[in-house]
Amino acid sequence: MEEQLRGLREEALSSLEKVEQNRLLDDWRVQYLGKKSPLTQVSRQMGALAAEDRPVLGGLVNQVRDELQRAFEQAKNQLEERAMEARFAAESVDVTLPGRPRRRGAMHPLTRIIQEIEDVFLGMGFEIAEGPEIETDRYNFEMLNVPKDHPARDMQDTFYLTDELLLRTQTSPMQVRTMERMWPEVPVKVIVPGRVYRRDEDDATHSHAFNQIEGLVVDEGIRMSDLKGTLEAFAKAVFGPHQAVRLRPSFFPFTEPSAEVDVRCIACDGAGCRICKHTGWIEILGAGMVHPKVLDGAGYDSTRYSGFAFGMGPERIAMLKYGIEDIRQLYQNDLRLLRQFSRIL
Amino acid sequence: MRVSYQWLSEYVDLTGISPQELAERLTASGVAVDGIEVRNQGVSGVVVGQVITCEQHPNADRLHVCEVDAGTGELLTIVCGAPNVAAGQKVPTALPGAVLPGGKIGKAKLRGVESYGMLCSAQEIGLETRLLQKEQTEGLYVLPEDAPIGQDIVPLLGLDDVVLELDLTPNRSDCLSMRGLAYEVAAVFGTELRFDEDVRQPQTSAVNQSQPSVAIALETPQCSRYEAQVLEGLSANASPLWMQMRLMAMGVRPINQIVDITNYVMLEWGQPLHAFDLDQVHEQTIVVRQGRPNETLVTLDGEERQLNEDTVVIADVHRAIGIAGVMGGENSEITSQTRRVVLESAAFDATSVRRTGQRLGLRSEAQQRFEKGIDPKAVRGALFRATQLMIELCDGQTVGSYVAAASGQTQPAQHIVFSPSRCNQLLGTSIEEKTMLDIFQRLGFSVEAADGTWDVVVPTRRPDLAIEADLVEEVGRLYGLDSIPSTLPSGATTVGVRNVRQKLVKRTRDILIGTGLTEVFTYTLTHPSQLDDLRIPDASPYRQMIPLQRPMSEERTVLRTHMLPGLAQVAHYNLAHGVAGGEVFEIGRVYWPDSLPLTAQPCERTQWAGLWFGQTEASVGKRARKYDFYDAKGVVEAWLDAMGWTALAEFRPIALSWLHPRRSAEVVLNGERIGTFGELHPFTADKLDIGNSLYAEFDLDLLEKYVSERWRVEKLPRFPASRRDLAVVVAKDLSVQSLLDEAKRISEATSKILESSKVFDVYTGSGIPEGQKSVAVALTYRSDERTLTDEEVSELESAIVQDWTAKFGAQLRSH
């Protein structure tokens, strides 16, 4: 009987090796492990054996059955695996083929710089104001301590529309308009982005129309050191944590003291290059303490309140930051340039 | 302004201060130095040589063979090709081994004659030839007779000088002179002044003191002071070389010694002077008055100038002889015949000089100083100094004493109240009082200190200082702005947020970019003819464009009223540069006046405008195609949806001159038109040369009131929906919206169970009669109270189909 079992096992295993389809595998199971299988018949004959022989043979039967069962499971798994592989092979995609485009557009670099700066100042508690591009001589000049026929008017050649109305040459008139709107509230903390115009011939560094961002803070006890600290925070946020600012005395009719503000050269990190004329610094801002005449004119008593103001040019910052060498490119709208700004980081 | 370092060092001690350091420290304290220029262009080994003999070259018509004494102990044979070479002349002589800007000089054989060096022209030794008289630049540069033979020309011509290029801010008129700048340098470096600050009466030979000289009649308030000195025995020879070279270093053209002295003293004192030929001044009377109607004057530049009542004129009893503070007249010009002059030193009104200069398009050195403000104390000082120089250099003799006329008071030195503690408060510093005191003293201000409040007396040469804040700046800039600490405002905390309008603009931009549009920035100044391509009629408000008073170019004369021309230029530029197509938008302003000519600030409206031009981008399985109406509409819908306006918005056909009459729509919100879009009119597309494009424009100012940030979600349905699709055949020009509107109306009037309806296909072609189309609509029914029965749904569906058939002749196609 042992002989018979061993033969049975050999036969079953060798026939299993030839099974390559699921259906045939089931047939095999019925044939060798089913109710009518030789193995089952051997078990049934066990009753005819001597009592002492039964356990030995029973153990052997169980051993063979277990072995065949395991072989069956293994073969089944193999078959399934092979079937999946075949399916995957049939379903393969070329991962190098481009995806279906979900094309985003691009934000203009100027907007991007302006928004970035807006966000920095919003974070410092400034509000954003806009103002008319068509201004009065009074707000654009006179209220800013630039009377008619003042030589400082030469600093900004103006497009006049009538004798009294003009295209604003700066966003500074919004200093006065904002103070008049806010009076007598303090603190006044506002930035004003917007378009300005000057009678300049368009060339690589000049444009008859460009943008400015004005900033104004008025409160009791505002100091020039607050101006410096605020601009330092701005420079670090926009140009990187290692930034520093440098103040140089200058002149603007509506600030006293006045300063031009430099940051470490963005192109060379201050090492000195062509862009910063090898000084390591580049000028990006004009600033100062609000002139007492401007404060008083807008209603804030200059013996009680003080303030600082600053103005910067996003075109210049965009050009420096993105390596655009000609300001006209910002208004040419060449899509080959603008589409590069679909990258947002 | 250009500043000679050597000349400056005569007024202030610059020992141990290099030009570079001078430039850096001046810049750091507020007088920006833009550049440093070495006057020597690379000259060495060039000395004064005298041409002893000058013979024709034996083998060349145009060459001369000269024997030159250059102080080397023997005569040098030098071949010279200059036409003006002559025996007796002293000329710059480059010895063998000399270096010139153009190269090295050696021995050379010229047409068989050995030449030991070269005789030089002004250009060859690197002089500023544009500042020389024409005859000085043609041929050799002839030196004065007293030039010492053998002397190196580098020091002789001041070529060892360095010139600083100052970029002065308009307030610092005090630095427009050597003396003024010396005060600034002394204050910055703490060094000594080297000149006598007091005004000195000239040393005269005391002859002719009793003769009548000149009478002055001051007839206008725009001249507060006019002083004059008559001198005789003068001649208009060339100035000494050192004076010519200093003028040239400062960028001023040497003319003759009389004129040069007036310029030299102006550069020294900051006070413009003028010399008239006294023999041309009728009745020896100077009248300072307003110009007369139709009066003209030919100025020194040979131009005939129109004078008027706003012009301050210097005249004699008969005629104008100069425009005050701007330019002298040709009729009283210093010439080679001039022997007697009247020297003018005056204080003219800054505004009047500025206006006159602007009107005449002139910008003389004198004018620039007057309009920025001169030091009243320098009027006499400069007159005395010039008189002295004319006596010394031109052998002039004074006729009588100086004559002065003044209207009103000379303005006294300014007293400014200054508080050191307020200064520290404003700067955010803790500068000690004695440091501030030292700064004021270095600046030459006198200080009366009492009880924390100082009385600071500012000299008249600093008209820019009038209030305490001005003094705070002086302290700040000399203490060093860089030494100010960094702090942040310590007041109440504020919150920065964008307001509704700013959010609307920002989110509109974000959505348009998200749907694939690229943002552009175009110019707002344009030309009226740009509207012609848009077929805008003459009477249209779009034609009310605000003009500039003085445009800079022919293309930019008015402010835009329409965004399309600017965007069309973007499309045109890109198509011409190989870009196959694109979707662009701009958020910008258009300018609509209430009336023209403009009387008040106009309405500036913010719009977003989009343009789809050329072809879409191809991708795998998707061919490039032209943009069409529904590309634009898709973007508009996405935007309306993002803003929460989909339910409010209606699309209606519209006729606009720049759009295709049957492919354009207006978008209406609550009965108000908020914008329009559509395909360009073929004429417009053709004129703009950008092919079939789509244009959209929306008014963001109008839309602010529709922004609502308060909304809540709809509850999720509790009962299942039932979807039924219908296809009906209707007339081709029936808007699908009318089918959907009717379906909704029927539902509302009956069981109200139609939840939504949506068109999912429109078909024309085989199987559909000509002039008709098949519209497939998905109708979704639902109740929030129960699960609907088939009967309920079918009942409403039949009612809808019946209505469609009755209203629109719709034929049910399939079910």
Short mmCIF file of N, CA and C in Angstrom, two decimals, chain A residues 158-259:
data_model
loop_
_atom_site.label_atom_id
_atom_site.label_comp_id
_atom_site.label_asym_id
_atom_site.label_seq_id
_atom_site.Cartn_x
_atom_site.Cartn_y
_atom_site.Cartn_z
N THR A 158 6.58 116.23 -17.07
CA THR A 158 5.19 115.84 -16.87
C THR A 158 4.37 115.90 -18.15
N PHE A 159 3.47 114.93 -18.33
CA PHE A 159 2.45 115.01 -19.38
C PHE A 159 1.27 115.78 -18.81
N TYR A 160 1.04 116.97 -19.30
CA TYR A 160 -0.15 117.71 -18.87
C TYR A 160 -1.30 117.44 -19.84
N LEU A 161 -2.53 117.40 -19.26
CA LEU A 161 -3.74 117.25 -20.07
C LEU A 161 -4.40 118.61 -20.22
N THR A 162 -4.41 119.36 -19.10
CA THR A 162 -4.83 120.75 -19.13
C THR A 162 -3.83 121.45 -18.23
N ASP A 163 -4.06 122.75 -17.97
CA ASP A 163 -3.09 123.43 -17.11
C ASP A 163 -3.13 122.88 -15.69
N GLU A 164 -4.24 122.28 -15.30
CA GLU A 164 -4.37 121.80 -13.93
C GLU A 164 -4.36 120.28 -13.80
N LEU A 165 -4.67 119.59 -14.90
CA LEU A 165 -4.74 118.13 -14.84
C LEU A 165 -3.57 117.52 -15.59
N LEU A 166 -3.08 116.41 -15.05
CA LEU A 166 -1.88 115.80 -15.61
C LEU A 166 -1.93 114.29 -15.38
N LEU A 167 -1.07 113.58 -16.08
CA LEU A 167 -0.88 112.16 -15.79
C LEU A 167 0.10 112.11 -14.63
N ARG A 168 -0.30 111.47 -13.54
CA ARG A 168 0.54 111.53 -12.36
C ARG A 168 1.96 111.04 -12.68
N THR A 169 2.94 111.74 -12.11
CA THR A 169 4.34 111.39 -12.36
C THR A 169 4.85 110.48 -11.26
N GLN A 170 4.02 110.26 -10.25
CA GLN A 170 4.44 109.46 -9.11
C GLN A 170 3.17 109.01 -8.39
N THR A 171 3.28 107.98 -7.56
CA THR A 171 2.13 107.56 -6.77
C THR A 171 2.02 108.37 -5.48
N SER A 172 2.97 109.28 -5.27
CA SER A 172 2.99 110.08 -4.04
C SER A 172 1.73 110.91 -3.78
N PRO A 173 1.02 111.39 -4.83
CA PRO A 173 -0.21 112.13 -4.49
C PRO A 173 -1.15 111.34 -3.58
N MET A 174 -1.05 110.01 -3.66
CA MET A 174 -1.91 109.19 -2.80
C MET A 174 -1.50 109.29 -1.32
N GLN A 175 -0.29 109.78 -1.04
CA GLN A 175 0.06 110.06 0.36
C GLN A 175 -0.95 111.06 0.92
N VAL A 176 -1.13 112.14 0.16
CA VAL A 176 -2.01 113.20 0.64
C VAL A 176 -3.46 112.73 0.63
N ARG A 177 -3.85 112.08 -0.47
CA ARG A 177 -5.25 111.63 -0.54
C ARG A 177 -5.57 110.65 0.58
N THR A 178 -4.64 109.77 0.89
CA THR A 178 -4.88 108.79 1.95
C THR A 178 -4.96 109.48 3.31
N MET A 179 -4.06 110.41 3.55
CA MET A 179 -4.11 111.12 4.84
C MET A 179 -5.43 111.89 4.98
N GLU A 180 -5.86 112.52 3.89
CA GLU A 180 -7.13 113.26 3.96
C GLU A 180 -8.30 112.33 4.23
N ARG A 181 -8.25 111.13 3.65
CA ARG A 181 -9.32 110.16 3.87
C ARG A 181 -9.30 109.64 5.30
N MET A 182 -8.11 109.41 5.85
CA MET A 182 -7.98 108.78 7.15
C MET A 182 -8.15 109.75 8.32
N TRP A 183 -7.84 111.02 8.07
CA TRP A 183 -7.80 111.99 9.16
C TRP A 183 -9.06 111.95 9.98
N PRO A 184 -9.03 111.97 11.31
CA PRO A 184 -7.84 112.10 12.16
C PRO A 184 -7.35 110.75 12.72
N GLU A 185 -7.70 109.65 12.03
CA GLU A 185 -7.29 108.35 12.53
C GLU A 185 -5.78 108.16 12.43
N VAL A 186 -5.21 107.42 13.38
CA VAL A 186 -3.85 106.90 13.24
C VAL A 186 -3.85 105.46 13.74
N PRO A 187 -2.97 104.61 13.39
CA PRO A 187 -1.93 104.89 12.41
C PRO A 187 -2.44 104.84 10.97
N VAL A 188 -1.81 105.60 10.11
CA VAL A 188 -2.01 105.48 8.67
C VAL A 188 -0.92 104.54 8.18
N LYS A 189 -1.32 103.44 7.59
CA LYS A 189 -0.30 102.51 7.04
C LYS A 189 -0.82 102.02 5.71
N VAL A 190 -0.23 102.49 4.65
CA VAL A 190 -0.80 102.18 3.34
C VAL A 190 0.31 102.00 2.31
N ILE A 191 0.07 101.11 1.38
CA ILE A 191 0.91 101.10 0.19
C ILE A 191 0.02 101.32 -1.03
N VAL A 192 0.59 101.96 -2.03
CA VAL A 192 -0.17 102.34 -3.23
C VAL A 192 0.59 101.89 -4.47
N PRO A 193 0.17 100.78 -5.07
CA PRO A 193 0.78 100.42 -6.35
C PRO A 193 0.02 101.12 -7.48
N GLY A 194 0.68 101.43 -8.55
CA GLY A 194 -0.04 102.04 -9.67
C GLY A 194 0.86 102.53 -10.77
N ARG A 195 0.19 102.86 -11.88
CA ARG A 195 0.89 103.31 -13.07
C ARG A 195 1.19 104.80 -12.97
N VAL A 196 2.38 105.20 -13.41
CA VAL A 196 2.74 106.61 -13.47
C VAL A 196 3.36 106.90 -14.84
N TYR A 197 3.46 108.18 -15.15
CA TYR A 197 3.87 108.59 -16.51
C TYR A 197 4.90 109.71 -16.45
N ARG A 198 5.89 109.64 -17.30
CA ARG A 198 6.84 110.75 -17.40
C ARG A 198 7.24 110.94 -18.86
N ARG A 199 7.58 112.17 -19.18
CA ARG A 199 8.00 112.47 -20.55
C ARG A 199 9.42 112.01 -20.77
N ASP A 200 9.61 110.71 -20.80
CA ASP A 200 10.92 110.13 -21.08
C ASP A 200 10.84 109.39 -22.40
N GLU A 201 11.89 109.49 -23.20
CA GLU A 201 11.96 108.67 -24.42
C GLU A 201 12.09 107.22 -23.98
N ASP A 202 11.35 106.33 -24.62
CA ASP A 202 11.47 104.91 -24.29
C ASP A 202 12.84 104.40 -24.75
N ASP A 203 13.57 103.79 -23.83
CA ASP A 203 14.80 103.10 -24.21
C ASP A 203 14.99 101.93 -23.24
N ALA A 204 16.20 101.39 -23.19
CA ALA A 204 16.38 100.17 -22.40
C ALA A 204 16.09 100.37 -20.92
N THR A 205 16.27 101.59 -20.43
CA THR A 205 16.06 101.80 -19.00
C THR A 205 14.98 102.83 -18.69
N HIS A 206 14.39 103.43 -19.72
CA HIS A 206 13.35 104.43 -19.49
C HIS A 206 12.06 104.03 -20.21
N SER A 207 10.95 104.44 -19.60
CA SER A 207 9.67 104.18 -20.22
C SER A 207 8.76 105.35 -19.91
N HIS A 208 7.93 105.75 -20.88
CA HIS A 208 7.03 106.87 -20.63
C HIS A 208 5.94 106.49 -19.65
N ALA A 209 5.73 105.19 -19.47
CA ALA A 209 4.75 104.72 -18.50
C ALA A 209 5.38 103.59 -17.72
N PHE A 210 5.25 103.63 -16.42
CA PHE A 210 5.79 102.54 -15.62
C PHE A 210 5.03 102.49 -14.30
N ASN A 211 5.40 101.57 -13.43
CA ASN A 211 4.68 101.41 -12.17
C ASN A 211 5.51 101.88 -11.00
N GLN A 212 4.81 102.23 -9.96
CA GLN A 212 5.47 102.61 -8.71
C GLN A 212 4.69 101.98 -7.57
N ILE A 213 5.37 101.76 -6.47
CA ILE A 213 4.65 101.39 -5.25
C ILE A 213 5.07 102.37 -4.17
N GLU A 214 4.07 103.09 -3.68
CA GLU A 214 4.30 104.10 -2.66
C GLU A 214 3.99 103.48 -1.31
N GLY A 215 4.68 103.90 -0.29
CA GLY A 215 4.35 103.45 1.06
C GLY A 215 4.28 104.64 1.99
N LEU A 216 3.38 104.59 2.95
CA LEU A 216 3.25 105.71 3.90
C LEU A 216 2.84 105.18 5.27
N VAL A 217 3.52 105.67 6.30
CA VAL A 217 3.14 105.37 7.68
C VAL A 217 3.10 106.70 8.42
N VAL A 218 1.99 106.99 9.07
CA VAL A 218 1.90 108.20 9.90
C VAL A 218 1.34 107.79 11.26
N ASP A 219 1.99 108.26 12.30
CA ASP A 219 1.52 107.98 13.66
C ASP A 219 2.28 108.92 14.59
N GLU A 220 1.96 108.84 15.89
CA GLU A 220 2.80 109.56 16.84
C GLU A 220 4.08 108.76 17.00
N GLY A 221 5.18 109.47 17.04
CA GLY A 221 6.45 108.82 17.38
C GLY A 221 7.07 107.97 16.29
N ILE A 222 6.72 108.19 15.04
CA ILE A 222 7.38 107.43 13.95
C ILE A 222 8.79 108.00 13.73
N ARG A 223 9.74 107.10 13.64
CA ARG A 223 11.15 107.49 13.56
C ARG A 223 11.77 107.03 12.24
N MET A 224 12.87 107.65 11.89
CA MET A 224 13.58 107.23 10.68
C MET A 224 14.09 105.80 10.86
N SER A 225 14.39 105.40 12.08
CA SER A 225 14.83 104.01 12.32
C SER A 225 13.70 103.03 11.99
N ASP A 226 12.44 103.48 12.16
CA ASP A 226 11.30 102.62 11.79
C ASP A 226 11.25 102.40 10.28
N LEU A 227 11.58 103.48 9.55
CA LEU A 227 11.66 103.36 8.10
C LEU A 227 12.71 102.32 7.72
N LYS A 228 13.86 102.44 8.35
CA LYS A 228 14.94 101.52 8.02
C LYS A 228 14.57 100.07 8.35
N GLY A 229 13.98 99.88 9.53
CA GLY A 229 13.60 98.53 9.95
C GLY A 229 12.53 97.94 9.04
N THR A 230 11.56 98.77 8.67
CA THR A 230 10.48 98.30 7.79
C THR A 230 11.03 97.89 6.43
N LEU A 231 11.91 98.72 5.90
CA LEU A 231 12.45 98.40 4.58
C LEU A 231 13.39 97.19 4.65
N GLU A 232 14.05 97.03 5.77
CA GLU A 232 14.90 95.86 5.93
C GLU A 232 14.05 94.58 5.93
N ALA A 233 12.92 94.65 6.65
CA ALA A 233 12.01 93.50 6.67
C ALA A 233 11.50 93.21 5.26
N PHE A 234 11.16 94.26 4.54
CA PHE A 234 10.70 94.11 3.16
C PHE A 234 11.79 93.46 2.30
N ALA A 235 13.02 93.96 2.41
CA ALA A 235 14.11 93.45 1.57
C ALA A 235 14.37 91.97 1.86
N LYS A 236 14.30 91.61 3.11
CA LYS A 236 14.54 90.21 3.47
C LYS A 236 13.42 89.32 2.91
N ALA A 237 12.18 89.83 2.98
CA ALA A 237 11.05 89.03 2.50
C ALA A 237 11.09 88.85 0.99
N VAL A 238 11.46 89.91 0.28
CA VAL A 238 11.39 89.84 -1.18
C VAL A 238 12.68 89.30 -1.79
N PHE A 239 13.81 89.65 -1.21
CA PHE A 239 15.09 89.27 -1.83
C PHE A 239 15.86 88.21 -1.07
N GLY A 240 15.40 87.83 0.10
CA GLY A 240 16.10 86.76 0.81
C GLY A 240 16.56 87.18 2.19
N PRO A 241 16.70 86.20 3.08
CA PRO A 241 16.96 86.49 4.50
C PRO A 241 18.33 87.13 4.77
N HIS A 242 19.23 87.06 3.80
CA HIS A 242 20.55 87.62 4.06
C HIS A 242 20.64 89.09 3.67
N GLN A 243 19.51 89.67 3.26
CA GLN A 243 19.55 91.02 2.74
C GLN A 243 19.84 92.06 3.82
N ALA A 244 20.35 93.18 3.36
CA ALA A 244 20.56 94.34 4.23
C ALA A 244 20.22 95.57 3.40
N VAL A 245 19.89 96.67 4.07
CA VAL A 245 19.65 97.91 3.34
C VAL A 245 20.66 98.95 3.75
N ARG A 246 20.90 99.88 2.84
CA ARG A 246 21.84 100.97 3.09
C ARG A 246 21.14 102.27 2.72
N LEU A 247 21.18 103.24 3.60
CA LEU A 247 20.54 104.54 3.34
C LEU A 247 21.61 105.56 2.96
N ARG A 248 21.35 106.28 1.87
CA ARG A 248 22.22 107.39 1.48
C ARG A 248 21.39 108.65 1.44
N PRO A 249 21.92 109.76 1.98
CA PRO A 249 21.13 110.99 1.99
C PRO A 249 20.79 111.42 0.57
N SER A 250 19.59 111.94 0.40
CA SER A 250 19.18 112.40 -0.92
C SER A 250 18.19 113.53 -0.76
N PHE A 251 17.48 113.84 -1.81
CA PHE A 251 16.52 114.93 -1.73
C PHE A 251 15.22 114.56 -2.44
N PHE A 252 14.13 114.67 -1.75
CA PHE A 252 12.81 114.67 -2.35
C PHE A 252 12.06 115.81 -1.68
N PRO A 253 11.29 116.58 -2.44
CA PRO A 253 10.66 117.76 -1.85
C PRO A 253 9.69 117.41 -0.72
N PHE A 254 9.14 116.19 -0.74
CA PHE A 254 8.08 115.87 0.23
C PHE A 254 8.56 115.01 1.38
N THR A 255 9.87 114.82 1.48
CA THR A 255 10.40 114.15 2.66
C THR A 255 11.59 114.93 3.18
N GLU A 256 11.78 114.90 4.48
CA GLU A 256 12.91 115.58 5.11
C GLU A 256 13.12 114.94 6.48
N PRO A 257 14.20 114.27 6.75
CA PRO A 257 15.29 113.94 5.84
C PRO A 257 14.86 112.95 4.75
N SER A 258 15.63 112.97 3.66
CA SER A 258 15.35 112.07 2.54
C SER A 258 16.52 111.12 2.36
N ALA A 259 16.24 109.96 1.78
CA ALA A 259 17.32 109.00 1.55
C ALA A 259 17.04 108.18 0.32
#
